[in-house]
Coordinates of C-alpha atoms and ligand atoms in Angstrom, one line a residue:
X571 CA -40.7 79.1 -91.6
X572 CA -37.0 77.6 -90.6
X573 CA -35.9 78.6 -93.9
X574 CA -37.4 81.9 -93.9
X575 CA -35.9 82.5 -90.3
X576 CA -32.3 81.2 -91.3
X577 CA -32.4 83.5 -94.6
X578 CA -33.4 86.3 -92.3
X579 CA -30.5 85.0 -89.8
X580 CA -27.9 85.0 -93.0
X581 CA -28.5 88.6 -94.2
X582 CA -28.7 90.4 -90.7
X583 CA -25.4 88.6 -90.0
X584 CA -24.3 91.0 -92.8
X585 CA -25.7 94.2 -91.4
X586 CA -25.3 96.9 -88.7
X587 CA -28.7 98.1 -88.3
X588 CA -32.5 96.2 -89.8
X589 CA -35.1 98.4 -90.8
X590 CA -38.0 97.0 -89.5
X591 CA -41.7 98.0 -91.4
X592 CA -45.4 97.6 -89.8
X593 CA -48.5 98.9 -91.1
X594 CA -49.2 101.9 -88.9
X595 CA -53.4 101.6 -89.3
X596 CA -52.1 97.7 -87.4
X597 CA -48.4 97.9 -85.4
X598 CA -49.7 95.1 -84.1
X599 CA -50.9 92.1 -86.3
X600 CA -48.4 93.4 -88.9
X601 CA -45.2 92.8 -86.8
X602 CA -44.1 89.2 -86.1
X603 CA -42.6 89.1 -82.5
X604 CA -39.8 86.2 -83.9
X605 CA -38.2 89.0 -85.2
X606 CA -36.8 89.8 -81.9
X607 CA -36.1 86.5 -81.2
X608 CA -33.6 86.4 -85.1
X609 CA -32.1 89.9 -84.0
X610 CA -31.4 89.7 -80.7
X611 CA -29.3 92.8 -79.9
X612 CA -29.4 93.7 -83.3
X613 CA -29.7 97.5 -83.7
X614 CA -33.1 98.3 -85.2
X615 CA -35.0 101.1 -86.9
X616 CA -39.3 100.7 -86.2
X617 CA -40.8 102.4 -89.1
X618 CA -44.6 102.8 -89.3
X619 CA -45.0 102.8 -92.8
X620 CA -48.4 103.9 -94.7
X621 CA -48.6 106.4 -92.3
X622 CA -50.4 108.3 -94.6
X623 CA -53.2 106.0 -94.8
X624 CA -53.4 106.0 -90.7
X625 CA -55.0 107.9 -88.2
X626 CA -52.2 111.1 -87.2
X627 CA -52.8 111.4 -83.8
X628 CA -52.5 107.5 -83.4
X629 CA -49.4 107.8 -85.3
X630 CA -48.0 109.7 -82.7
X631 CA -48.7 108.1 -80.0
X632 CA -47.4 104.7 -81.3
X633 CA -43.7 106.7 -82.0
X634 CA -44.5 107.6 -77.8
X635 CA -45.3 104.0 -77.3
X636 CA -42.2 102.9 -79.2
X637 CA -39.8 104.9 -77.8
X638 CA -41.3 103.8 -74.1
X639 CA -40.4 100.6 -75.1
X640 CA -36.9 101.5 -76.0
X641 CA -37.2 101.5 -79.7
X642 CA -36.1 103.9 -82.2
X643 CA -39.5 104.7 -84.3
X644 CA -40.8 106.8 -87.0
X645 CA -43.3 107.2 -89.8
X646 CA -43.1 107.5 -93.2
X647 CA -45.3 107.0 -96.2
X648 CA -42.9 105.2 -98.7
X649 CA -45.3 105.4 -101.8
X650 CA -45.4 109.5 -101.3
X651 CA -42.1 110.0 -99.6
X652 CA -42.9 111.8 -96.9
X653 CA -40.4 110.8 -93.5
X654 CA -38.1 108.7 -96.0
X655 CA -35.5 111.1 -96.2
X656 CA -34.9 110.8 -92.4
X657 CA -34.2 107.5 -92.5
X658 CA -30.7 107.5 -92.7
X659 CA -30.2 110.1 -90.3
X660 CA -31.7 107.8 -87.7
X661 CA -29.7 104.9 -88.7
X662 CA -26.5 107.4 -87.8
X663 CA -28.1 108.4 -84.7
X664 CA -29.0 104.7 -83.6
X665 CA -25.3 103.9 -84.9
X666 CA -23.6 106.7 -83.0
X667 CA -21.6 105.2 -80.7
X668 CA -20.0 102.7 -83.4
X669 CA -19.8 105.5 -85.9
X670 CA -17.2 107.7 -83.5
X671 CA -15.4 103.9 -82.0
X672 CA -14.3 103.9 -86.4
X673 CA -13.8 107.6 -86.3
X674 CA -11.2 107.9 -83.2
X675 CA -9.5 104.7 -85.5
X676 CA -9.6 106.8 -88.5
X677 CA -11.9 104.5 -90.2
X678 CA -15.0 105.8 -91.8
X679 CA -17.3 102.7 -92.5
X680 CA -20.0 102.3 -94.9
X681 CA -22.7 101.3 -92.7
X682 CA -25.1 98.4 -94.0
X683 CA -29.0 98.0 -93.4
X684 CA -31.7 95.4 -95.0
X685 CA -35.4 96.2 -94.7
X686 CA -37.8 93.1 -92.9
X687 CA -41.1 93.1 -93.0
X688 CA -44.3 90.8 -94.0
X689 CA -45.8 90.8 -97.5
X690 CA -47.6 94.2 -98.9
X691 CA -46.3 96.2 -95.8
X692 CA -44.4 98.9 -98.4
X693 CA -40.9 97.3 -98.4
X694 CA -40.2 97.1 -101.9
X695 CA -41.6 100.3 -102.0
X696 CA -39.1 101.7 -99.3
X697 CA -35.9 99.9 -100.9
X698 CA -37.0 102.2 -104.2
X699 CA -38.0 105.4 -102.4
X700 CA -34.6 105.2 -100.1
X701 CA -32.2 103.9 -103.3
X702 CA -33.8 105.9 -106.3
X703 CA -34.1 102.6 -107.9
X704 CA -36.6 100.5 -108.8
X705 CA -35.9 96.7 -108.1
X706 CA -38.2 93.9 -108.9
X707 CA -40.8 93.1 -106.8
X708 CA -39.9 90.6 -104.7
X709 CA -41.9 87.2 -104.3
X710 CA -44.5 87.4 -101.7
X711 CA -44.1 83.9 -100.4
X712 CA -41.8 83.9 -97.0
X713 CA -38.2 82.3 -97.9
X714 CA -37.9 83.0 -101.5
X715 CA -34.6 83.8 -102.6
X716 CA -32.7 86.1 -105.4
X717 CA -29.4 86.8 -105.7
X718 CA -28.4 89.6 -103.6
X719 CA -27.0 92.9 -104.7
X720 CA -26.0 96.0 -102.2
X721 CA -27.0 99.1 -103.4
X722 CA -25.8 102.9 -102.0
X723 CA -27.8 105.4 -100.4
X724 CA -26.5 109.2 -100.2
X725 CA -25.5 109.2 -96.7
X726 CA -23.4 106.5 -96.2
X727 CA -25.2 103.9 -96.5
X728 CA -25.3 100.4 -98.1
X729 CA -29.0 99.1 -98.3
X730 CA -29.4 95.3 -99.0
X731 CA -31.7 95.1 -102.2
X732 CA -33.5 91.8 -100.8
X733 CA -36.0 92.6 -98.3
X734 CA -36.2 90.0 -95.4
X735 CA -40.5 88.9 -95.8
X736 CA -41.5 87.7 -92.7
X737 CA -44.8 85.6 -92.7
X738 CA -47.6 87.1 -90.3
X739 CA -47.9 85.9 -86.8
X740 CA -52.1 84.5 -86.7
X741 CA -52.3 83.9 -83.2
X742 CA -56.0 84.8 -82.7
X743 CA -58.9 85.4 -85.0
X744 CA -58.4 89.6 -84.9
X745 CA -55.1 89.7 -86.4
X746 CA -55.9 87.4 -89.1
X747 CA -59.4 90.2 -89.4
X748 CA -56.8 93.0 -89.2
X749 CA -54.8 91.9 -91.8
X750 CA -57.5 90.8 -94.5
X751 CA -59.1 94.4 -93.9
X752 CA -55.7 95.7 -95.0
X753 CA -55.3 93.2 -97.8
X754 CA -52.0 91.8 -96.1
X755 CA -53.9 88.3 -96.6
X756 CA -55.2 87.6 -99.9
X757 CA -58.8 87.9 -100.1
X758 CA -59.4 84.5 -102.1
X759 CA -58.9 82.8 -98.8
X760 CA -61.5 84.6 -97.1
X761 CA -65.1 85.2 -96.5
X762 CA -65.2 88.8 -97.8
X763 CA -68.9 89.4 -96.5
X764 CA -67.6 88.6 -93.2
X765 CA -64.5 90.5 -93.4
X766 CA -66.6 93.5 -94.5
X767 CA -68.9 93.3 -92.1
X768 CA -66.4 93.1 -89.0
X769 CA -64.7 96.3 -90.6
X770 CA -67.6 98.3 -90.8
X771 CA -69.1 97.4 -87.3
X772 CA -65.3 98.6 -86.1
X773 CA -65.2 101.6 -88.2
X774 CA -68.7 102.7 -86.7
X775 CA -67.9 102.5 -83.2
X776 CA -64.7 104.1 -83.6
X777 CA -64.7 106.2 -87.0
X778 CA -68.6 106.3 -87.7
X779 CA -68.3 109.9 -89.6
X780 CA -66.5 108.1 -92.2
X781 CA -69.0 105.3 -93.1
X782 CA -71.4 108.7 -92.7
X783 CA -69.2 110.9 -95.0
X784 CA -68.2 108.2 -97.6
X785 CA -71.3 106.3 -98.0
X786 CA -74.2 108.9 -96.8
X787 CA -75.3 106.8 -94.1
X788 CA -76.7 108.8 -90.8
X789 CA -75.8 106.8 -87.4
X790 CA -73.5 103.9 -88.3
X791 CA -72.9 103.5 -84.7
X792 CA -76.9 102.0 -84.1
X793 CA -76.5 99.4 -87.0
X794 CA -75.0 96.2 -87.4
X795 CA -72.4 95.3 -89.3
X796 CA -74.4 93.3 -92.1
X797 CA -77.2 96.2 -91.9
X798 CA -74.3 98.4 -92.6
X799 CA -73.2 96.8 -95.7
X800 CA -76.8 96.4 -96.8
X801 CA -77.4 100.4 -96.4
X802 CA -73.9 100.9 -98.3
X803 CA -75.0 98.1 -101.2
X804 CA -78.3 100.2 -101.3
X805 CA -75.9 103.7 -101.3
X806 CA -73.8 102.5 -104.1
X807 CA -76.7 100.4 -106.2
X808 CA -75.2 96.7 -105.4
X809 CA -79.1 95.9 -106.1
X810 CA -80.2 92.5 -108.1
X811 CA -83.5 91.7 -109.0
X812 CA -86.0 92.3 -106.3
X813 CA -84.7 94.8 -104.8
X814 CA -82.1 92.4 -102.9
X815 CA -78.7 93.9 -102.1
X816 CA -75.6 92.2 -103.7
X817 CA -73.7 92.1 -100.5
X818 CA -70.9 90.5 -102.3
X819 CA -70.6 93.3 -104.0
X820 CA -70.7 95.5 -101.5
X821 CA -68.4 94.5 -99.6
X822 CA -65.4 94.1 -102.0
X823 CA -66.3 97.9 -102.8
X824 CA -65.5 98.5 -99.0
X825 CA -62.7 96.3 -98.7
X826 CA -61.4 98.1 -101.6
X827 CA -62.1 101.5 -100.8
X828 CA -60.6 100.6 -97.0
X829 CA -57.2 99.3 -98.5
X830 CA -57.0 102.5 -100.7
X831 CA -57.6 105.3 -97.9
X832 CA -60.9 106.6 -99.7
X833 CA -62.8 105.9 -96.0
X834 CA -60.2 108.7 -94.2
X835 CA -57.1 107.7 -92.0
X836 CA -58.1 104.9 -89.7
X837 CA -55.6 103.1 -87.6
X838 CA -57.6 99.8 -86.0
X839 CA -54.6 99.4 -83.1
X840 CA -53.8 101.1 -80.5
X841 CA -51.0 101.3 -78.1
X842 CA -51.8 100.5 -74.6
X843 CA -54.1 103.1 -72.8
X844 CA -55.1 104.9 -75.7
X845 CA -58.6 103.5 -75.8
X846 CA -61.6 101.8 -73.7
X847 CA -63.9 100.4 -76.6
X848 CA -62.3 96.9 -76.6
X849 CA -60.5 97.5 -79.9
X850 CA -57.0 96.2 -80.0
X851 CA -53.9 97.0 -77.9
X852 CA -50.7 96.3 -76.5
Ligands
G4P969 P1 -43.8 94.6 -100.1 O1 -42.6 94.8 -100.9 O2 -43.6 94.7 -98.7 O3 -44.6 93.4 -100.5 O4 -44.8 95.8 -100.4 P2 -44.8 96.9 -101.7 O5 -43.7 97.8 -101.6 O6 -45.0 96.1 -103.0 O7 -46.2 97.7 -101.4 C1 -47.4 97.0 -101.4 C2 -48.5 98.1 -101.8 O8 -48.5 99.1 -100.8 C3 -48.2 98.8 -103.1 O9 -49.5 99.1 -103.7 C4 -47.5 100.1 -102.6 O10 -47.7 101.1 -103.6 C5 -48.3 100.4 -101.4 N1 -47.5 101.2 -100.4 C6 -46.3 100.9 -99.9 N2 -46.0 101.8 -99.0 C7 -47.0 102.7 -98.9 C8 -47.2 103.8 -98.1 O11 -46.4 104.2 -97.3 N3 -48.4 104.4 -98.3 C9 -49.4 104.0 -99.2 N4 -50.5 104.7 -99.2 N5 -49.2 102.9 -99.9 C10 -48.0 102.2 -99.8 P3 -50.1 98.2 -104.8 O12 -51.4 98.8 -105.1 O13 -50.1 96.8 -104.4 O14 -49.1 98.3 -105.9 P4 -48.8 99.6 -106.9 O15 -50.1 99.7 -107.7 O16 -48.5 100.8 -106.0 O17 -47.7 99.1 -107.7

């Protein structure tokens, strides 16, 4: 963690503006407060990325919830594209004051940004969308170095190549759930039934036409979460001898199907005020 923080300290030293990423179905659980604590008055860009994959309405209101909080914010879905190309018309708009300072001294300065974020939120997939480039996947594991190359965006703009990856902030049992149903933790480490389970009984209080639509099951909401992956094992024929349900099974096909957007858009956080059934907020 030191040495993933003072990498993350090096590079922002070299830049006028970071380009934060979350998950927009979990702003919360996929953002690591210490962030604040490396930039300090750092300028910043929010960007709720897999947008696509997340509930619209919700989107907006975290952008509201953002900008309440005095944070530039928007979406963008950086595997499809959509709100990338506005990017670096925020970064100019965030930038403004500094960008007419150089202009009245007849100076016209490239400006710099890096992209931070934790593992599988879309940041390699960002630096490619916003460059036209495709660079190598960077290691997932926190602190893990390559040499460093600055490459140019049409605009103005010089985007560091080597994504800051923070680690994930597990400071209660939900956010390490949100992030396994997300895939942001790596399944091998977890109890998949379980995971499963908590994500459907979530998904049919909140989003119960989509367990209804997807998997042909009537009234999610009056089942538990294990009956709920038994009825979708049954749906999908997870069956082993005996008529027992595979539940293993069952529940990596969820997981999977979750992570991929089949289910709908579902955002599983909310910003303060915008619900009352105990799911999470800030
Ligand atoms: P990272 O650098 O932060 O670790 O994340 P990366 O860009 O590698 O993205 C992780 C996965 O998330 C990739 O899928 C990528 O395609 C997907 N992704 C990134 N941004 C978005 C987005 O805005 N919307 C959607 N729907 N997906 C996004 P993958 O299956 O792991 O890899 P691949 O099969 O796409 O190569």
């Amino acid at each position: 963690m030191a040495k993933t923080r003072r990498l993350i300290e090096q590079n922002a030293s070299m830049v006028d503006i970071v380009l934060e990423l979350c998950d927009a179905r979990i702003p919360i659980s996929s953002r690591n407060p210490i962030l604040s604590e490396i930039l300090g008055s750092k300028p910043r860009l929010l960007i709720f990325n897999k947008s696509d994959m997340a509930d619209p309405e919700v989107n907006e209101d975290w952008i509201g919830a953002a900008k309440g909080d005095g944070l530039s914010a928007l979406c963008c879905d950086a595997m499809g594209g959509s709100g990338v190309d506005r990017i670096p018309a925020m970064i100019r708009s965030i930038l403004k004051e500094r960008i007419e300072r150089d202009a009245q001294k007849g100076m016209t300065r490239i400006i710099r940004a890096m992209v931070v974020g934790i593992p599988n939120v879309g940041k390699s997939s960002l630096i490619n969308r916003l460059t036209g480039k495709k660079i190598a996947k960077v290691e997932d594991r926190p602190g893990v170095t390559r040499a460093k190359q600055w490459i140019h965006v049409p605009g103005g703009l010089d985007l560091l190549d080597t994504p800051g990856i923070l680690w994930p902030k597990f400071d209660d049992e939900q956010t390490g759930l949100h992030l396994a149903f997300t895939g942001a933790i790596k399944d091998d480490v977890l109890d998949v039934e379980e995971v499963a389970c908590e994500l459907l009984s979530i998904l049919a209080r909140r989003y119960p036409e989509c367990i209804t639509e997807r998997y042909d099951v009537p009234d999610p909401q009056i089942l538990s979460g294990y009956d709920l992956l038994e009825a979708v094992g049954r749906r999908r024929g997870c069956v082993i001898s005996g008529g027992e349900i595979n539940t293993e099974r069952a529940a990596a096909i969820i997981l999977d199907e979750y992570r991929a957007g089949k289910l709908g858009r579902i955002t599983l956080e909310y910003p303060k005020g915008n619900e009352d059934d105990g799911l999470r907020t800030i």
